[in-house]
PDB file of C-alpha atoms in Angstrom:
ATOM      1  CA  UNK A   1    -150.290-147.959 -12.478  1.00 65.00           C
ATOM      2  CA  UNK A   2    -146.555-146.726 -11.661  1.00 75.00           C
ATOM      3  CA  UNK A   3    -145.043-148.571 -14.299  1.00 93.00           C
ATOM      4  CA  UNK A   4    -141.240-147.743 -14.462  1.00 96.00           C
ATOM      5  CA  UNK A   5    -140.338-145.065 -11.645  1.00 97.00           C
ATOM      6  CA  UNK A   6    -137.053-142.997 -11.817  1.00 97.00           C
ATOM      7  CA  UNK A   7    -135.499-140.771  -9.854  1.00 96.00           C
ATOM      8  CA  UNK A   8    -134.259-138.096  -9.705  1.00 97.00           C
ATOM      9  CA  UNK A   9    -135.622-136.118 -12.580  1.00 96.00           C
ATOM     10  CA  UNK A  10    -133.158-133.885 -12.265  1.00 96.00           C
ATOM     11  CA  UNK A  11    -129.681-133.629 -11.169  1.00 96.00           C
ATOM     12  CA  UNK A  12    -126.519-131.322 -10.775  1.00 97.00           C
ATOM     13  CA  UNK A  13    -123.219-132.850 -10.307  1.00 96.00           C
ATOM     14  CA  UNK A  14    -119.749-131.337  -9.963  1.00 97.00           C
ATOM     15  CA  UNK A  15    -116.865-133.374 -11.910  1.00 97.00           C
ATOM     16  CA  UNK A  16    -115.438-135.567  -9.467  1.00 97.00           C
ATOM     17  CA  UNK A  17    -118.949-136.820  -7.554  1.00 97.00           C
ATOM     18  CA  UNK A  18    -120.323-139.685  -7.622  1.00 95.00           C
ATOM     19  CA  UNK A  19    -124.618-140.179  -7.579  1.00 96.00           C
ATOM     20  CA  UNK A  20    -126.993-143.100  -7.652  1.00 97.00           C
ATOM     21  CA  UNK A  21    -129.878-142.800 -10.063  1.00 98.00           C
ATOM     22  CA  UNK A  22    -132.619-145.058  -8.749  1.00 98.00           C
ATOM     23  CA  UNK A  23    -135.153-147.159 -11.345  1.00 98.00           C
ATOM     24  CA  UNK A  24    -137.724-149.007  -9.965  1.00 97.00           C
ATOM     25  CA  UNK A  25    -140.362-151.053 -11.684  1.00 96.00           C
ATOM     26  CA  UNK A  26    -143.807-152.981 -10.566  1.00 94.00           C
ATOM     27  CA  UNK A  27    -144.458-154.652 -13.614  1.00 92.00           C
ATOM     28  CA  UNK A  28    -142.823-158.101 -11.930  1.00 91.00           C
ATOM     29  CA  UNK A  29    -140.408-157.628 -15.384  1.00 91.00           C
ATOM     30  CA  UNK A  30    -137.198-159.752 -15.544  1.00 90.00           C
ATOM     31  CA  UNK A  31    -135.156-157.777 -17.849  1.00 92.00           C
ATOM     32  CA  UNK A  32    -134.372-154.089 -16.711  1.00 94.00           C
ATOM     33  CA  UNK A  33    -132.019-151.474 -18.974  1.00 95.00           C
ATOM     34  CA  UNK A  34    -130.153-148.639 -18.745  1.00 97.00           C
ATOM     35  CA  UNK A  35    -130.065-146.227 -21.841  1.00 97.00           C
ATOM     36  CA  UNK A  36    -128.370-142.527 -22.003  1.00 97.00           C
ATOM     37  CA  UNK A  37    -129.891-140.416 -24.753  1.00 96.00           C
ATOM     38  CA  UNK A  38    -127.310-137.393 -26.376  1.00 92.00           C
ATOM     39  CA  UNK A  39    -128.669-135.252 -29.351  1.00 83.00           C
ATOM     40  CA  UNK A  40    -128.140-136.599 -32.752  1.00 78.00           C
ATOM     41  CA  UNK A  41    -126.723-140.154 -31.447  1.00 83.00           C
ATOM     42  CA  UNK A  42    -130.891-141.703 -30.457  1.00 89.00           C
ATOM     43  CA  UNK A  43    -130.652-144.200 -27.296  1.00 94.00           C
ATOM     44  CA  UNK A  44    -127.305-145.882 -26.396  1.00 95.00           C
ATOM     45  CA  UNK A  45    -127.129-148.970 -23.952  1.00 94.00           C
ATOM     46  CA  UNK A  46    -125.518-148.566 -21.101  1.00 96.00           C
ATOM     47  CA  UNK A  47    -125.650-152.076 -19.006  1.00 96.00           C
ATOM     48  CA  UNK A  48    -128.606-154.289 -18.688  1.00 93.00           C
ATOM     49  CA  UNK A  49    -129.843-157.292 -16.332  1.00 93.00           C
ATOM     50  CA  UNK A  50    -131.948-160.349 -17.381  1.00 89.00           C
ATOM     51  CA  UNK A  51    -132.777-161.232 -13.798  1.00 89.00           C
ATOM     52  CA  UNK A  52    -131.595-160.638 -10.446  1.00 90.00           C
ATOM     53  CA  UNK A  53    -128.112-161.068  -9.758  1.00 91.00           C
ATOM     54  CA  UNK A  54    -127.349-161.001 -13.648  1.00 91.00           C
ATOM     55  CA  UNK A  55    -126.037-157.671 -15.013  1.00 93.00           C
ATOM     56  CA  UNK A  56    -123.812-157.416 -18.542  1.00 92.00           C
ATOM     57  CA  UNK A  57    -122.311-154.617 -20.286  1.00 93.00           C
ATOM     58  CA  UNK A  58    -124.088-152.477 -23.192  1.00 92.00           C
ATOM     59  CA  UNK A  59    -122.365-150.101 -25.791  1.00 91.00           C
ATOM     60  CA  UNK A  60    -121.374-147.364 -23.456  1.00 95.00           C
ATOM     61  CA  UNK A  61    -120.716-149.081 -19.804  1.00 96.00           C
ATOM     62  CA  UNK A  62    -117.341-147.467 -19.019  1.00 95.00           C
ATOM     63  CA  UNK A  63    -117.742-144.493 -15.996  1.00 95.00           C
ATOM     64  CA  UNK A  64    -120.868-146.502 -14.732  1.00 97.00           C
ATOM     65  CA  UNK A  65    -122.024-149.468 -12.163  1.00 97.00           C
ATOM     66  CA  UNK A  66    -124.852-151.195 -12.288  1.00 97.00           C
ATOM     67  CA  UNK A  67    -126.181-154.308  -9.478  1.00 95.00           C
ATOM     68  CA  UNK A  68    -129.608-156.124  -9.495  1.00 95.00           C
ATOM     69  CA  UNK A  69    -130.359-157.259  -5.925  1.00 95.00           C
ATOM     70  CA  UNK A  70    -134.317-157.734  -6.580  1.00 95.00           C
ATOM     71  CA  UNK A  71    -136.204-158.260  -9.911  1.00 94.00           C
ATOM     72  CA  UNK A  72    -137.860-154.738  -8.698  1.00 95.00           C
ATOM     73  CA  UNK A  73    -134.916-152.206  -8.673  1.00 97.00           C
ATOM     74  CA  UNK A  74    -131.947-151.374 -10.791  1.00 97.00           C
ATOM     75  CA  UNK A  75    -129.766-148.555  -9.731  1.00 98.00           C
ATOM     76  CA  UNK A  76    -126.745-147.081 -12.079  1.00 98.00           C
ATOM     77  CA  UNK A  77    -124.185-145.875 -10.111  1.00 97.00           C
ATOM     78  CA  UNK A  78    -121.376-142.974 -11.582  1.00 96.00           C
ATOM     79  CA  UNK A  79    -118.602-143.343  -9.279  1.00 91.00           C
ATOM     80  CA  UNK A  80    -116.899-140.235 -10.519  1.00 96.00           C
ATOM     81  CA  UNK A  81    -118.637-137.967 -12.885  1.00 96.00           C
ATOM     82  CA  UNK A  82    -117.937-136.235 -15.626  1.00 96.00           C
ATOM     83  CA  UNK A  83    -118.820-133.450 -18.375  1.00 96.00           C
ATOM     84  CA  UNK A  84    -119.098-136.044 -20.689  1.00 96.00           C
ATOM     85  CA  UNK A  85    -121.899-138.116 -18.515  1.00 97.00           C
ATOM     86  CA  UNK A  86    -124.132-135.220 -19.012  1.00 97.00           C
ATOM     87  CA  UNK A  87    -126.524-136.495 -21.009  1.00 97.00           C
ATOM     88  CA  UNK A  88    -130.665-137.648 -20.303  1.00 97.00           C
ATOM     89  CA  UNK A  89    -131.009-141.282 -18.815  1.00 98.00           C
ATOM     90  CA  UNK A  90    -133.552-143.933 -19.674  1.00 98.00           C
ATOM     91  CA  UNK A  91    -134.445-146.920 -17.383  1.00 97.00           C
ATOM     92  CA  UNK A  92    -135.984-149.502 -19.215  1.00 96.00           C
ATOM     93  CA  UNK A  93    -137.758-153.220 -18.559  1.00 94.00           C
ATOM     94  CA  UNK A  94    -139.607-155.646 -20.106  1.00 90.00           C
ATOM     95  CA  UNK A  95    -140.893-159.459 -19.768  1.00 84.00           C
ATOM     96  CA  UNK A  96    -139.220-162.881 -20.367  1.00 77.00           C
ATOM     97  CA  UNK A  97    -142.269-164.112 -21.417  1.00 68.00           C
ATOM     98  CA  UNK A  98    -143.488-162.445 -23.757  1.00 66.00           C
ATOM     99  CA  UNK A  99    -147.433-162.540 -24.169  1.00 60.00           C
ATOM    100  CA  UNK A 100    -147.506-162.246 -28.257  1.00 62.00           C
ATOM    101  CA  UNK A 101    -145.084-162.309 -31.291  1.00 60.00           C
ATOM    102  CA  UNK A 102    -145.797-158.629 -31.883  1.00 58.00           C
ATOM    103  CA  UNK A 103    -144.940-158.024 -28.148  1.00 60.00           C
ATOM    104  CA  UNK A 104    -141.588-159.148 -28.941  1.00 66.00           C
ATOM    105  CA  UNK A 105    -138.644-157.324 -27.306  1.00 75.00           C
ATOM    106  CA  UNK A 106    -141.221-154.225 -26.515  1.00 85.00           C
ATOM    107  CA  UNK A 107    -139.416-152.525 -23.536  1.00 90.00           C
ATOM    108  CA  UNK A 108    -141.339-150.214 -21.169  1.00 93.00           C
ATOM    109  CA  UNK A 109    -139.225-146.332 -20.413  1.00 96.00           C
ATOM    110  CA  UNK A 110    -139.208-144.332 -17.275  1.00 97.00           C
ATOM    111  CA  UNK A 111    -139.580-140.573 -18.044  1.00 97.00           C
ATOM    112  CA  UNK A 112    -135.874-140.113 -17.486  1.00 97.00           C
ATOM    113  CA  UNK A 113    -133.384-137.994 -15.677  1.00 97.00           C
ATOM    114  CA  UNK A 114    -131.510-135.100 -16.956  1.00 97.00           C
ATOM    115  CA  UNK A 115    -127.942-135.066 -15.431  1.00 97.00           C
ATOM    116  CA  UNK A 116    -125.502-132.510 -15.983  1.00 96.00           C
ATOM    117  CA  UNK A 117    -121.987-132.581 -14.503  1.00 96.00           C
ATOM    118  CA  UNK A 118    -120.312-129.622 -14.312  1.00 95.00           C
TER     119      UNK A 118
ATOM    120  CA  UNK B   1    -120.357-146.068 -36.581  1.00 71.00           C
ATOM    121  CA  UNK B   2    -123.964-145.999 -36.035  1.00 81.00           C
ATOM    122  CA  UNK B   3    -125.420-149.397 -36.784  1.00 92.00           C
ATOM    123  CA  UNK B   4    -128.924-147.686 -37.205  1.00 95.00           C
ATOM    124  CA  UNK B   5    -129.419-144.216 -39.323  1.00 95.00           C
ATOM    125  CA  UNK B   6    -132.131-141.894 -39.525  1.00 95.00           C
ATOM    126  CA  UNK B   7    -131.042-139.958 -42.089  1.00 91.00           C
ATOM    127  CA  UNK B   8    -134.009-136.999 -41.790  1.00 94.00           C
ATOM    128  CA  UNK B   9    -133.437-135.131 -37.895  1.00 93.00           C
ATOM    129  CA  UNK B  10    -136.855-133.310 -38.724  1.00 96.00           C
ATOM    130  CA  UNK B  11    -140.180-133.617 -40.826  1.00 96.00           C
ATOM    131  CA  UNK B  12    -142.916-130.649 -40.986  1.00 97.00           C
ATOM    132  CA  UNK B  13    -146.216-132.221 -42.400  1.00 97.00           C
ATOM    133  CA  UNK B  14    -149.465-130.632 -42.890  1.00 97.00           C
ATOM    134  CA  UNK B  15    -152.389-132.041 -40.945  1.00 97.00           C
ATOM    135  CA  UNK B  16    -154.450-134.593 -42.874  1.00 97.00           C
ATOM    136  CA  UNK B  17    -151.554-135.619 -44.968  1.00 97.00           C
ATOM    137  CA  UNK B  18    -148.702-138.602 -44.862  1.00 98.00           C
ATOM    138  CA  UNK B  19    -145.469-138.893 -42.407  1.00 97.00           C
ATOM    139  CA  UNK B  20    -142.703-141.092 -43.946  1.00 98.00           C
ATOM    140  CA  UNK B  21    -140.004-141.425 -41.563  1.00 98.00           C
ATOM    141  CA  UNK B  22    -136.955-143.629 -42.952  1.00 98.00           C
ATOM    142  CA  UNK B  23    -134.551-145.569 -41.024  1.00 97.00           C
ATOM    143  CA  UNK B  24    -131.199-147.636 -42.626  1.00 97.00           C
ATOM    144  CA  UNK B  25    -129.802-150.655 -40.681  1.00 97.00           C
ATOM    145  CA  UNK B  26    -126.304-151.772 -41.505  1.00 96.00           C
ATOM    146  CA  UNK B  27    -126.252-154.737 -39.150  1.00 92.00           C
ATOM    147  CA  UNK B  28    -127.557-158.733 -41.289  1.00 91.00           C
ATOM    148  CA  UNK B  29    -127.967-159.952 -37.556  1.00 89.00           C
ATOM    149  CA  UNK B  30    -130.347-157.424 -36.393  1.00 91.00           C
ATOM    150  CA  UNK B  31    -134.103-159.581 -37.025  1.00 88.00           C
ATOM    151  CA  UNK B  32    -136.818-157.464 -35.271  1.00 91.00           C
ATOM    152  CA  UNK B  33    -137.508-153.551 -35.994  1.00 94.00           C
ATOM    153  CA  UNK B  34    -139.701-151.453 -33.344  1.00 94.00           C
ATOM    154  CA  UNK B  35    -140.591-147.620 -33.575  1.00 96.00           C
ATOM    155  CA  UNK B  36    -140.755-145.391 -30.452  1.00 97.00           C
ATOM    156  CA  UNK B  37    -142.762-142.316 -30.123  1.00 97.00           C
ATOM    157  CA  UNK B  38    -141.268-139.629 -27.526  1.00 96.00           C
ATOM    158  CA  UNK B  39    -142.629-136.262 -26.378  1.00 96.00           C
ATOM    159  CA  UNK B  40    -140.981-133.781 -24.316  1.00 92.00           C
ATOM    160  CA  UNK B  41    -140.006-134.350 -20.879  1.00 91.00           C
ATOM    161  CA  UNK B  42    -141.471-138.137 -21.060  1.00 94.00           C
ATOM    162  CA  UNK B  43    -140.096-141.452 -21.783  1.00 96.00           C
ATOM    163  CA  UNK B  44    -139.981-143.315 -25.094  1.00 96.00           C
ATOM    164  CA  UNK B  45    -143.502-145.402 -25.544  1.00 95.00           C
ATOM    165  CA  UNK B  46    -143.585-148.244 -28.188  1.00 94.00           C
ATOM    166  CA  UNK B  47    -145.288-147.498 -31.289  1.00 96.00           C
ATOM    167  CA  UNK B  48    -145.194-150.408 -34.239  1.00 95.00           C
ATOM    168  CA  UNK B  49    -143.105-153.195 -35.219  1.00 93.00           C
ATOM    169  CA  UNK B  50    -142.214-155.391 -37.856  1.00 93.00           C
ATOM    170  CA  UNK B  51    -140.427-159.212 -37.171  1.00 90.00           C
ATOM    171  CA  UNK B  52    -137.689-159.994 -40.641  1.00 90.00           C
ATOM    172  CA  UNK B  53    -139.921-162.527 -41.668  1.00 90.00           C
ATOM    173  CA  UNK B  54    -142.840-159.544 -42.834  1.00 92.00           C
ATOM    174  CA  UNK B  55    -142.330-156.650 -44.869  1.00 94.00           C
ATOM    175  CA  UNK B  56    -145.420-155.123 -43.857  1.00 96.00           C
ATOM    176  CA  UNK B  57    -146.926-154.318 -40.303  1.00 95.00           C
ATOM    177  CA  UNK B  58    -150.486-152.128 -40.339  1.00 96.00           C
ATOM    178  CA  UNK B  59    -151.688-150.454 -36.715  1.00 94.00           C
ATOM    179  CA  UNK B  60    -154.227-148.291 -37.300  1.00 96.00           C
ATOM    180  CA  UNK B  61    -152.794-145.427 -38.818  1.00 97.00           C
ATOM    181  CA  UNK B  62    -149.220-146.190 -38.495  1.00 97.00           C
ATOM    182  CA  UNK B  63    -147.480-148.995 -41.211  1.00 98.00           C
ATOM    183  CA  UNK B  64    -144.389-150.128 -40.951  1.00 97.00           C
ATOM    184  CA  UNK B  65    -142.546-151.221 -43.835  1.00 98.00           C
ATOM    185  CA  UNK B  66    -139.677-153.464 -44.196  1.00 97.00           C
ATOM    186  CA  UNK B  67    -137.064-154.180 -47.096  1.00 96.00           C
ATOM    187  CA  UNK B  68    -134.267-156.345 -46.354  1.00 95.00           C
ATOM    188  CA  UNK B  69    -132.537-156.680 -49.388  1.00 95.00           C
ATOM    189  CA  UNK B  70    -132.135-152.540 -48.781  1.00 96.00           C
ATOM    190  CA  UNK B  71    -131.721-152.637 -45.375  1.00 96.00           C
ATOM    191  CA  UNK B  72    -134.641-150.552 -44.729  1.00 97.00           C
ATOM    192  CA  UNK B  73    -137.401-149.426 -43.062  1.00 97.00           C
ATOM    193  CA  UNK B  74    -139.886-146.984 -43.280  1.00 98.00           C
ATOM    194  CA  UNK B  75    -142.788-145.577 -40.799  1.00 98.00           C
ATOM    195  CA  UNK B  76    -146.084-143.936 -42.502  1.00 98.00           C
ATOM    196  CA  UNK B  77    -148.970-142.321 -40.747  1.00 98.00           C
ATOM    197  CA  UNK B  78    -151.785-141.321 -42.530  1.00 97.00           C
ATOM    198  CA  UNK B  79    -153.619-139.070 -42.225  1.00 97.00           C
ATOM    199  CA  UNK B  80    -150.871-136.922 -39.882  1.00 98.00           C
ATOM    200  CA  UNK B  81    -152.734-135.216 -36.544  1.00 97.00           C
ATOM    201  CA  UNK B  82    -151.038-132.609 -34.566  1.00 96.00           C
ATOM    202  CA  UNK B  83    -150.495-134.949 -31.375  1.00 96.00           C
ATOM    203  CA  UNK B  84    -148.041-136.766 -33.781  1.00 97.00           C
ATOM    204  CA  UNK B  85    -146.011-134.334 -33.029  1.00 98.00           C
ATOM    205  CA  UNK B  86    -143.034-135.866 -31.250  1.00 97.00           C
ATOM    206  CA  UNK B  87    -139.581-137.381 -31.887  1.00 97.00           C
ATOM    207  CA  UNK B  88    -139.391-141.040 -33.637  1.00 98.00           C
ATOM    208  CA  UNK B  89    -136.620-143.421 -32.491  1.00 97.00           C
ATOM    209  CA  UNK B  90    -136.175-146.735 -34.763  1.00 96.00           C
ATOM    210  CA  UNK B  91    -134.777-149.149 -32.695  1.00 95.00           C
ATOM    211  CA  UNK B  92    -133.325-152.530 -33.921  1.00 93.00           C
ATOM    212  CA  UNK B  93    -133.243-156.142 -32.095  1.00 88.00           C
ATOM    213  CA  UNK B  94    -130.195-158.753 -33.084  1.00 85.00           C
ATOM    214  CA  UNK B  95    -131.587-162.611 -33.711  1.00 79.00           C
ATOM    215  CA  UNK B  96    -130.743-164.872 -30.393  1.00 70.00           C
ATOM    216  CA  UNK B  97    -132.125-165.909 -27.285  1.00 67.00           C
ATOM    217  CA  UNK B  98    -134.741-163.227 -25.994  1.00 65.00           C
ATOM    218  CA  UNK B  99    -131.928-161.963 -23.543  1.00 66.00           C
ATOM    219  CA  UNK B 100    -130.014-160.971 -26.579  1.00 66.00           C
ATOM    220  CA  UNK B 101    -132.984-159.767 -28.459  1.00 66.00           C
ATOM    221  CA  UNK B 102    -133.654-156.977 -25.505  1.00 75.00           C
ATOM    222  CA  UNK B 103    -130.243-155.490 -26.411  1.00 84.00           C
ATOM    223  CA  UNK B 104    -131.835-152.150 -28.416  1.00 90.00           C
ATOM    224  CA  UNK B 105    -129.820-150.142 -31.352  1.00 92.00           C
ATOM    225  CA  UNK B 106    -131.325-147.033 -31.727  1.00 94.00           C
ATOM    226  CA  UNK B 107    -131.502-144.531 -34.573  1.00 95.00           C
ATOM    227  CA  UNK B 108    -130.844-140.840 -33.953  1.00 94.00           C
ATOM    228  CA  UNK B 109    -134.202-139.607 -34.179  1.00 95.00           C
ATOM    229  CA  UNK B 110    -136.339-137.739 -36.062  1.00 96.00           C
ATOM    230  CA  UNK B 111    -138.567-135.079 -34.921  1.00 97.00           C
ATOM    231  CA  UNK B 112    -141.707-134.567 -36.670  1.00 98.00           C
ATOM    232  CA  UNK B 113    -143.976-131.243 -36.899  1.00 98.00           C
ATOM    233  CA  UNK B 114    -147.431-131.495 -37.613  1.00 97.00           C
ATOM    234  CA  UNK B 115    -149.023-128.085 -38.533  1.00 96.00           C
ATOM    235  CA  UNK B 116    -152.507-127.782 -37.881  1.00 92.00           C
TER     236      UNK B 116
END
């Protein structure tokens, strides 16, 4: 009953690092989603992936890397992080097929991970 | 500029009485509304939502209701319970293929207080 699966939950980075925040999901879901949430500004899209192999930018994708080598797992990558990446990040999947009308674009969240670069 | 506005960050409510949360879309494309319920520590879970083509969507105790000439929704629970407690997201879903549709606008929040 894992559902979506994130880790770490927490993190400490100095500016300058670089970290791999893991997402992992069992539902057998084709569309997976990266979110960062900052007070005041709700959920912003970071990059997303309708299938393996298949990743496109969101609202916010600059400072991160995303790859989809398996329909299970979806890893965002900061290469070199900053104060301004500190924020909470939200994995997020749901289905192609969707099983009813009011199901419609429903996506499933991870319980996050808090990252602050210092 | 924020395509999706919740106007209200927070709402106290006594127990037994209604929630209105608003939310204000700016976006014609956007076709689908969903609300989110999040507690502390955990992930957003899906709450309600409402497709363009309704103006009303009734779960229990939650409605959603939808005016597109005004570009807004609103969430009401009734009667309020202390586990409502939480923060509210409004999310918004553009018109497309279903790839397109999973690309979520969110609203800033608001967190609601229910007293006992």
């Amino acid at each position: 009953n894992a559902g979506v699966t994130q880790t770490p939950k927490f993190q400490v980075l100095k500016t300058g690092q670089s970290m791999t925040l893991q997402c992992a999901q069992d539902m057998n879901h084709e569309y997976m989603s990266w979110y960062r949430q900052d007070p005041g500004m709700g959920l912003r899209l970071i990059h997303y992936s309708v299938g393996a192999g298949i990743t496109d930018q969101g609202e916010v994708p600059n400072g991160y890397n995303v790859s989809r080598s398996t329909t299970e797992d979806f890893p965002l990558r900061l290469l070199s992080a900053a104060p301004s990446q500190t924020s909470v990040y939200f994995c997020a999947s749901s289905p192609r097929v969707i099983a009813t009308p009011l199901s419609k674009n429903i996506q499933y969240f991870g319980a996050g991970t808090r990252l602050s670069v210092l | 500029d924020q395509q999706v506005k919740q106007n209200s960050p927070s709402l106290s409510v006594q127990e037994g009485r209604i929630s209105i949360l608003n939310c204000d879309y700016t976006n014609s494309m956007f076709d689908y509304f969903l609300w989110y319920k999040k507690y502390p520590a955990e992930g957003p879970t899906f709450l309600i939502s409402i497709s363009s083509i309704k103006d009303k969507n009734e779960d229990g105790r939650f409605t959603v209701f939808l005016n597109k000439s005004a570009k807004h929704l609103s969430l009401h629970i009734v009667p309020s319970q202390p586990g409502d407690s939480a923060v509210y997201f409004c999310a918004a879903s553009p018109r497309g293929t279903k790839a397109a549709g999973n690309k979520l606008t969110f609203g800033g929040g608001t967190r609601v207080l229910v007293k006992p």
